[in-house]
Coordinates of C-alpha atoms in Angstrom, one line a residue:
A19 CA 1.7 26.0 -15.9
S20 CA 2.9 24.9 -19.4
S21 CA 5.4 27.8 -19.5
R22 CA 7.2 26.7 -16.4
L23 CA 10.8 25.4 -16.7
P24 CA 11.4 21.8 -15.6
L25 CA 12.1 21.6 -11.9
L26 CA 15.7 20.6 -11.1
I27 CA 14.9 20.3 -7.4
G28 CA 11.5 20.0 -5.8
V29 CA 10.2 21.5 -2.6
A30 CA 11.1 18.3 -0.6
P31 CA 14.4 16.4 -0.3
L32 CA 15.0 13.8 -2.9
S33 CA 14.7 11.1 -0.2
F34 CA 11.1 12.1 0.6
G35 CA 8.7 9.4 -0.3
L36 CA 11.0 6.4 0.4
D37 CA 9.3 3.7 2.5
V38 CA 9.8 4.5 6.2
M39 CA 10.7 1.2 7.8
A40 CA 11.4 2.6 11.3
G41 CA 9.6 5.2 13.4
E42 CA 7.9 5.8 16.7
P43 CA 6.1 2.8 18.2
P44 CA 2.3 2.8 18.0
R45 CA 0.6 4.5 20.9
E46 CA -2.1 2.5 22.6
P47 CA -4.8 4.7 24.2
S48 CA -5.5 4.5 27.9
K49 CA -8.7 2.8 29.0
A50 CA -10.4 6.1 29.5
L51 CA -9.4 7.5 26.1
A52 CA -10.3 4.2 24.4
A53 CA -13.8 4.4 26.0
E54 CA -14.1 8.0 24.8
L55 CA -13.0 7.1 21.2
H56 CA -15.5 4.2 21.2
A57 CA -18.3 6.5 22.3
R58 CA -17.3 9.0 19.5
Y59 CA -17.1 6.3 16.8
G60 CA -20.1 7.6 14.8
E61 CA -19.0 11.2 15.2
A62 CA -15.5 10.3 14.0
C63 CA -17.0 8.6 10.9
L64 CA -19.0 11.7 10.1
E65 CA -15.9 13.8 10.4
A66 CA -14.0 11.4 8.1
A67 CA -16.7 11.6 5.5
E68 CA -16.6 15.4 5.6
R69 CA -12.8 15.4 5.2
I70 CA -13.0 13.1 2.2
R71 CA -15.9 15.1 0.7
E72 CA -13.8 18.3 0.9
A73 CA -10.5 16.7 -0.2
D74 CA -8.6 17.4 -3.4
V75 CA -6.3 14.4 -2.9
L76 CA -6.8 11.0 -1.4
L77 CA -4.0 8.7 -0.4
L78 CA -4.9 5.2 0.8
C79 CA -2.4 3.5 3.2
S80 CA -3.3 0.0 4.2
G81 CA -1.9 -2.8 6.4
A82 CA -2.7 -6.3 7.4
G83 CA -5.9 -5.3 9.1
F84 CA -7.3 -4.2 5.8
S85 CA -6.8 -7.7 4.3
A86 CA -8.2 -9.3 7.4
D87 CA -11.7 -8.1 6.4
S88 CA -11.4 -10.3 3.3
G89 CA -10.9 -13.3 5.6
L90 CA -7.1 -13.4 5.3
P91 CA -5.1 -13.9 8.5
T92 CA -3.1 -11.1 10.1
Y93 CA 0.6 -11.4 10.9
S94 CA -0.2 -12.9 14.3
E95 CA -2.6 -15.5 12.8
I96 CA -1.0 -16.5 9.5
A97 CA 1.3 -19.3 10.9
S98 CA -1.0 -20.4 13.8
M99 CA -1.7 -23.9 12.4
E100 CA -1.3 -27.2 14.3
A101 CA 1.4 -28.5 11.9
Y102 CA 3.5 -25.4 12.7
A103 CA 2.7 -25.3 16.4
E104 CA 3.8 -28.9 16.8
Q105 CA 7.2 -27.8 15.5
G106 CA 7.4 -24.6 17.5
L107 CA 7.3 -22.4 14.4
C108 CA 5.8 -18.9 14.0
Y109 CA 5.5 -16.3 11.4
H110 CA 9.0 -14.9 12.0
D111 CA 10.5 -18.3 11.3
F112 CA 8.9 -18.6 7.9
C113 CA 9.4 -15.0 6.8
T114 CA 13.2 -15.2 6.4
P115 CA 15.4 -16.3 3.6
K116 CA 17.2 -18.7 6.0
M117 CA 14.2 -21.0 6.0
L118 CA 14.5 -21.4 2.3
Q119 CA 18.1 -22.5 2.6
E120 CA 17.6 -24.9 5.5
H121 CA 14.0 -26.2 5.1
P122 CA 12.8 -25.5 1.5
D123 CA 9.8 -27.8 1.9
L124 CA 8.5 -25.9 4.9
F125 CA 9.4 -22.5 3.3
W126 CA 7.4 -23.3 0.1
G127 CA 4.6 -24.9 2.2
F128 CA 4.1 -21.7 4.0
W129 CA 4.5 -19.3 1.0
G130 CA 2.7 -21.7 -1.3
S131 CA -0.3 -21.8 1.0
C132 CA -0.3 -18.0 1.2
F133 CA -0.1 -17.8 -2.6
N134 CA -3.0 -20.3 -3.0
S135 CA -5.1 -18.5 -0.4
Y136 CA -4.5 -15.0 -1.8
R137 CA -5.4 -16.2 -5.3
R138 CA -8.6 -17.9 -4.0
T139 CA -9.9 -15.1 -1.8
S140 CA -12.0 -12.3 -3.1
P141 CA -11.1 -8.8 -1.9
H142 CA -13.8 -7.4 0.5
E143 CA -16.3 -4.7 -0.3
G144 CA -14.1 -1.9 1.1
Y145 CA -11.9 -2.0 -2.0
S146 CA -14.9 -1.3 -4.3
I147 CA -16.0 1.5 -2.0
I148 CA -12.7 3.3 -2.2
E149 CA -12.5 2.6 -6.0
R150 CA -15.8 4.4 -6.4
W151 CA -14.5 7.4 -4.4
A152 CA -11.4 7.4 -6.5
E153 CA -13.3 7.2 -9.8
S154 CA -16.0 9.8 -8.9
R155 CA -13.9 12.3 -7.0
F156 CA -10.2 12.0 -7.5
R157 CA -9.1 10.5 -10.9
H158 CA -10.7 13.0 -13.2
S159 CA -10.7 16.2 -11.3
K160 CA -8.9 19.5 -12.1
V161 CA -6.4 18.7 -9.4
A162 CA -5.8 15.3 -10.8
D163 CA -4.9 16.9 -14.1
E164 CA -2.6 19.4 -12.3
I165 CA -0.8 16.6 -10.5
R166 CA -0.2 14.7 -13.8
Q167 CA 1.1 17.9 -15.4
E168 CA 3.3 18.6 -12.4
A169 CA 4.7 15.1 -12.6
K170 CA 6.0 15.8 -16.1
F171 CA 8.2 18.6 -14.7
L172 CA 9.9 16.1 -12.3
Q173 CA 11.5 14.0 -15.1
P174 CA 14.8 15.9 -15.1
T175 CA 15.3 15.9 -11.3
G176 CA 17.9 13.2 -11.2
Y177 CA 15.5 10.4 -10.6
D178 CA 15.6 7.6 -13.2
W179 CA 12.0 7.5 -14.2
Q180 CA 12.6 5.2 -17.2
Q181 CA 11.0 1.8 -17.3
S182 CA 13.3 -1.0 -16.2
E183 CA 13.8 -3.9 -18.5
F184 CA 13.2 -6.1 -15.5
E185 CA 9.9 -4.6 -14.4
P186 CA 7.3 -7.4 -14.1
Y187 CA 4.7 -5.2 -15.8
S188 CA 4.6 -2.1 -18.0
V189 CA 2.8 1.0 -16.8
T190 CA 1.8 3.8 -19.2
G191 CA -0.6 5.9 -17.1
Q192 CA 0.1 8.5 -14.4
A193 CA -1.8 8.6 -11.2
G194 CA -4.1 11.6 -10.7
A195 CA -5.4 12.7 -7.2
F196 CA -5.6 9.2 -5.8
F197 CA -2.8 6.8 -4.8
A198 CA -2.5 3.7 -2.7
I199 CA 0.3 2.4 -0.5
T200 CA 0.1 -1.0 1.1
S201 CA 2.3 -3.4 3.1
N202 CA 0.1 -6.3 2.2
V203 CA 1.6 -8.9 -0.2
D204 CA -1.6 -10.4 -1.5
A205 CA -1.8 -8.2 -4.6
H206 CA -5.5 -7.6 -4.1
H207 CA -5.1 -3.9 -4.9
Y208 CA -4.8 -4.8 -8.6
D209 CA -8.4 -6.1 -8.6
W210 CA -9.7 -2.6 -8.1
F211 CA -7.0 0.1 -8.5
H212 CA -4.8 1.0 -11.4
A213 CA -1.2 -0.2 -11.6
C214 CA 0.1 3.4 -11.8
E215 CA -1.7 4.1 -8.4
I216 CA -0.2 1.2 -6.4
R217 CA 2.9 1.0 -4.2
E218 CA 3.5 -2.4 -2.5
C219 CA 6.2 -1.4 0.0
H220 CA 6.9 -5.1 1.0
G221 CA 6.5 -6.7 -2.4
S222 CA 4.0 -9.3 -3.4
V223 CA 3.6 -13.1 -3.7
E224 CA 2.8 -12.5 -7.3
F225 CA 6.4 -11.5 -7.9
Y226 CA 9.6 -13.7 -7.6
Q227 CA 13.4 -13.2 -7.7
C228 CA 16.6 -15.1 -7.8
A229 CA 17.3 -16.6 -4.3
K230 CA 21.1 -16.2 -4.5
A231 CA 22.6 -13.9 -1.9
G232 CA 24.3 -10.6 -2.5
A233 CA 26.0 -9.8 -5.8
A234 CA 25.5 -13.4 -7.0
A235 CA 21.8 -12.9 -7.4
C236 CA 20.4 -12.3 -10.9
P237 CA 18.9 -8.8 -11.2
G238 CA 15.2 -8.5 -11.9
I239 CA 11.9 -9.8 -10.7
F240 CA 9.4 -11.9 -12.6
R241 CA 5.7 -12.8 -12.3
A242 CA 3.9 -16.0 -11.4
P243 CA 1.6 -17.4 -14.1
T244 CA -1.7 -15.6 -14.1
S245 CA -3.8 -18.8 -14.3
G246 CA -3.4 -22.5 -14.2
F247 CA -0.9 -22.6 -11.4
A248 CA -0.9 -23.4 -7.7
F249 CA 1.5 -24.9 -5.2
A250 CA 1.0 -28.5 -4.1
V251 CA 0.9 -28.2 -0.3
D252 CA 0.2 -31.2 2.0
P253 CA -2.5 -29.9 4.4
A254 CA -1.5 -32.3 7.1
T255 CA 2.2 -31.3 7.3
M256 CA 1.9 -27.9 5.5
R257 CA 5.0 -28.9 3.5
A258 CA 5.4 -28.4 -0.3
A259 CA 7.7 -31.2 -1.5
A260 CA 10.0 -30.7 -4.5
G261 CA 8.4 -31.9 -7.7
P262 CA 5.8 -30.7 -10.2
A263 CA 3.4 -27.9 -9.3
L264 CA -0.3 -28.5 -9.7
E265 CA -1.7 -28.7 -13.2
A266 CA -4.3 -26.3 -14.5
S267 CA -7.3 -28.4 -13.5
A268 CA -6.0 -29.1 -10.0
A269 CA -4.9 -25.5 -9.6
A270 CA -8.5 -24.3 -9.9
Q271 CA -9.5 -26.6 -7.0
A272 CA -6.5 -25.4 -5.0
G273 CA -7.4 -21.8 -5.1
C274 CA -6.5 -20.1 -8.3
A275 CA -9.5 -17.8 -8.7
P276 CA -12.3 -20.4 -8.8
E277 CA -15.5 -19.2 -10.6
G278 CA -17.8 -17.3 -8.3
E279 CA -15.2 -16.2 -5.8
R280 CA -12.5 -13.8 -6.9
A281 CA -14.4 -12.3 -9.8
T282 CA -11.7 -10.0 -11.3
P283 CA -8.3 -11.3 -10.2
L284 CA -5.4 -8.9 -11.1
R285 CA -7.5 -7.2 -13.7
H286 CA -5.5 -4.0 -13.5
M287 CA -2.0 -5.6 -13.5
P288 CA -0.7 -5.0 -17.0
R289 CA 1.1 -7.6 -19.0
A290 CA 4.6 -8.6 -18.2
A291 CA 7.3 -6.3 -19.5
A292 CA 9.9 -7.6 -22.0
G293 CA 12.2 -10.2 -20.3
P294 CA 12.8 -13.9 -20.0
D295 CA 10.0 -16.4 -20.4
A296 CA 9.2 -17.2 -16.7
S297 CA 6.7 -20.0 -17.5
S298 CA 9.2 -22.7 -17.1
A299 CA 10.2 -21.3 -13.6
F300 CA 6.9 -22.5 -12.2
R301 CA 6.8 -26.0 -13.5
S302 CA 8.3 -27.1 -10.2
N303 CA 6.7 -26.8 -6.8
H304 CA 9.9 -25.0 -5.8
P305 CA 10.1 -22.2 -8.4
T306 CA 13.4 -21.5 -10.2
C307 CA 15.1 -18.4 -11.5
P308 CA 14.5 -18.0 -15.3
F309 CA 17.8 -16.1 -15.6
C310 CA 20.1 -18.7 -14.2
G311 CA 18.0 -21.8 -13.4
G312 CA 18.8 -21.7 -9.7
P313 CA 16.4 -21.5 -6.8
A314 CA 13.9 -18.6 -6.7
R315 CA 12.0 -17.0 -3.8
P316 CA 9.1 -14.6 -3.4
A317 CA 10.0 -11.0 -4.0
V318 CA 8.7 -10.1 -0.6
L319 CA 10.6 -8.2 2.1
M320 CA 11.3 -10.7 4.9
F321 CA 13.0 -10.4 8.3
D322 CA 16.9 -10.3 8.2
D323 CA 16.6 -9.9 4.4
A324 CA 19.4 -8.0 2.8
D325 CA 18.7 -9.5 -0.7
W326 CA 15.1 -8.5 -1.4
Q327 CA 14.8 -7.0 -4.8
D328 CA 12.2 -4.2 -4.8
N329 CA 10.1 -3.2 -7.7
V330 CA 12.1 0.0 -8.2
P331 CA 9.9 1.6 -10.9
Q332 CA 6.9 1.1 -8.7
L333 CA 8.7 2.9 -5.8
Q334 CA 9.7 5.7 -8.2
R335 CA 6.1 6.2 -9.3
K336 CA 5.2 6.7 -5.7
Q337 CA 8.0 9.2 -5.1
R338 CA 7.2 11.0 -8.3
W339 CA 3.5 11.3 -7.3
L340 CA 4.3 12.5 -3.8
H341 CA 6.7 15.1 -5.1
A342 CA 4.2 16.3 -7.7
V343 CA 1.6 16.7 -4.9
L344 CA 4.0 18.7 -2.7
N345 CA 5.3 20.8 -5.5
L346 CA 1.7 21.6 -6.5
C347 CA 1.0 22.8 -3.0
G348 CA 3.8 25.3 -3.5
I349 CA 2.5 26.9 -6.7
R350 CA -1.3 26.9 -6.2
E351 CA -3.1 29.9 -4.9
D352 CA -5.7 27.7 -3.3
V353 CA -4.7 25.5 -0.4
L354 CA -4.6 21.8 -1.4
R355 CA -6.8 19.6 0.8
V356 CA -5.1 16.2 1.3
V357 CA -6.6 13.2 3.1
I358 CA -4.4 10.3 4.1
L359 CA -6.7 7.3 4.8
E360 CA -4.8 4.7 6.8
I361 CA -6.6 1.4 7.5
G362 CA -5.4 -1.6 9.5
S363 CA -1.7 -0.9 10.1
G364 CA -0.9 -2.1 13.6
A365 CA 2.1 -2.7 15.8
N366 CA 3.7 -5.7 14.2
V367 CA 4.9 -4.1 10.9
T368 CA 4.8 -0.3 11.1
T369 CA 6.0 0.7 7.6
V370 CA 2.7 2.1 6.6
R371 CA 2.1 4.0 9.8
N372 CA 5.5 5.5 9.6
S373 CA 5.1 6.5 6.0
A374 CA 1.7 8.0 6.5
E375 CA 3.0 10.3 9.2
Q376 CA 6.0 11.3 7.2
I377 CA 3.7 12.2 4.3
L378 CA 1.4 14.1 6.6
R379 CA 4.3 16.1 7.9
G380 CA 5.5 16.7 4.4
C381 CA 2.2 18.0 3.2
L382 CA 1.7 20.3 6.2
S383 CA 5.2 21.7 5.7
V384 CA 4.4 23.0 2.3
G385 CA 1.0 24.5 3.3
A386 CA -1.5 21.8 2.5
N387 CA -4.6 21.4 4.6
A388 CA -3.8 17.7 5.4
R389 CA -5.5 15.2 7.6
L390 CA -4.6 11.6 8.6
I391 CA -7.7 9.5 9.1
R392 CA -6.4 6.5 11.1
I393 CA -8.7 3.5 11.3
N394 CA -7.5 0.9 13.8
P395 CA -9.2 -1.1 16.5
E396 CA -6.2 -0.9 18.9
F397 CA -3.8 1.8 17.8
P398 CA -5.8 4.7 16.3
L399 CA -3.7 7.6 17.7
G400 CA -0.9 9.5 16.2
D401 CA 2.6 8.1 16.9
E402 CA 4.8 11.1 16.7
D403 CA 4.6 13.5 19.6
D404 CA 3.3 16.3 17.4
F405 CA 0.4 14.1 16.1
A406 CA -0.4 12.4 19.4
P407 CA -3.1 13.6 21.9
G408 CA -1.8 16.9 23.4
G409 CA 0.6 17.4 20.5
K410 CA 0.9 20.6 18.4
F411 CA -1.0 19.1 15.5
Q412 CA -3.2 16.5 17.1
T413 CA -6.2 18.0 15.3
Q414 CA -4.6 16.8 12.0
V415 CA -5.3 13.2 13.0
V416 CA -8.8 11.7 13.0
S417 CA -8.7 8.6 15.3
I418 CA -11.3 6.0 14.6
V419 CA -11.4 2.9 16.8
G420 CA -12.8 0.3 14.4
R421 CA -12.3 -2.3 11.7
G422 CA -11.7 -1.2 8.2
L423 CA -14.7 -2.6 6.3
E424 CA -17.3 -1.7 8.9
T425 CA -15.9 1.9 9.1
L426 CA -15.7 2.3 5.4
R427 CA -19.4 1.4 5.1
R428 CA -20.3 4.0 7.8
I429 CA -18.2 6.7 6.1
D430 CA -19.6 5.8 2.7
A431 CA -23.1 6.0 3.9
A432 CA -22.4 9.5 5.3
L433 CA -20.5 10.5 2.2
E434 CA -23.0 9.3 -0.4
G435 CA -26.2 9.8 1.5
P436 CA -29.0 12.3 0.7
A437 CA -27.4 15.1 2.7
A438 CA -24.0 14.7 0.9
G439 CA -23.1 17.6 -1.3
P440 CA -21.2 17.4 -4.6
P441 CA -17.5 16.6 -4.6
H442 CA -15.3 19.5 -3.5
G443 CA -18.4 21.4 -2.3
A444 CA -16.5 23.1 0.5
P445 CA -15.5 26.8 0.4
V446 CA -12.2 27.5 -1.3
V447 CA -9.5 28.3 1.2
R448 CA -6.8 30.8 0.1
R449 CA -3.3 30.9 1.4
T450 CA -3.9 34.2 3.0
D451 CA -6.6 32.6 5.1
L452 CA -4.1 30.3 6.9
S453 CA -3.0 31.4 10.4
G454 CA -2.1 29.9 13.7
P455 CA 0.4 27.3 14.8
L456 CA 0.1 25.2 11.7
T457 CA 1.5 27.9 9.4
A458 CA 4.0 29.2 12.0
E459 CA 5.4 25.9 12.9
L460 CA 5.5 24.0 9.6
L461 CA 5.7 26.5 6.8
G462 CA 8.6 28.3 8.4
G463 CA 10.3 25.2 9.7
S464 CA 12.9 22.8 8.2
Q465 CA 12.1 20.1 5.6
P466 CA 10.9 16.8 7.1

């Protein structure tokens, strides 16, 4: 592979790998199908374990249901407090820049309490299970090295892969055969996964930006202090009044990683990249922009939000990794086996579901043996017609009706048990072995 010329254009459109905000609505199984899926829960977990055991590549896609197993509220629960109910307020009211402009105390009360809670809460065991799989099966494999090598050839494709001077942290590594995409804004992925492996498609409460609208906003996002900071939120009114933030001693009591709970907070988030000193921005309970001194806001994608500033280098790392995987499919003699493990992405915010199916279709279109394992207690089916029950490629979706942590434990027990074989112990499949509708429909079709 070292003799190959740099790729000017990959096998997929340049837009492939962008976060897919809109797609087919989630499908809810009929009562009869739901009963059948419940009855097949154990069988589905065994199938998932077998797919992961055989896989060359693992992509984790997680939504709010994945964080719920850590004790964090889901979208439907997060604003269901008496102080909010008395005012007729719900999650959609708080998750909008308009609330910051009109009611800053309420805005920072909500987002400040989220920040404090996320900092206090320890990620559940499922993170460590997936981390163990990544470390033992996917980070150091031959395919991982091939993906990293292929990524080098993508540098001249027209993407700007250079580090941004405004990136909130510097990344030097390159993901191998494991990657993680999440719509959760709690930043818990950094406790277990490497920064080069993480894409937060809705941002994170650890990152902040200028709150000005449009072109008036200062470019660049910045980080909250890693310790000694918490928002002062009145528990009776759930308001965060303007004034000083909590000091270091009080911050620990308010939820900034107290000893014995969140043992390794943000351990894989690298140091902040070069940029302005943001420490002064968090002296106030209402953070300010270190560039201009005006109001700041969380760098989180909200509703009716035209001014969110994405972590662009993070998005580019995701695209680069996906294009490397797809290009590798096109040059390998052996068929690449890809598993997309989606956990807890429901009907309220569907970015992760949409992206997972786009990636599944992309992998299939270049000849990969790809499966989507969708773990969800309510919406475990494929959404696109082709991936839904009765669709052309319904067998590419493993539907598991269950919660994330419980199911991961079941899969892990099957994967790591006495009967489990070594990683990648399945027979090698050659391209000439492929036949049937998968090859005919996807390899010969148009790009996704």
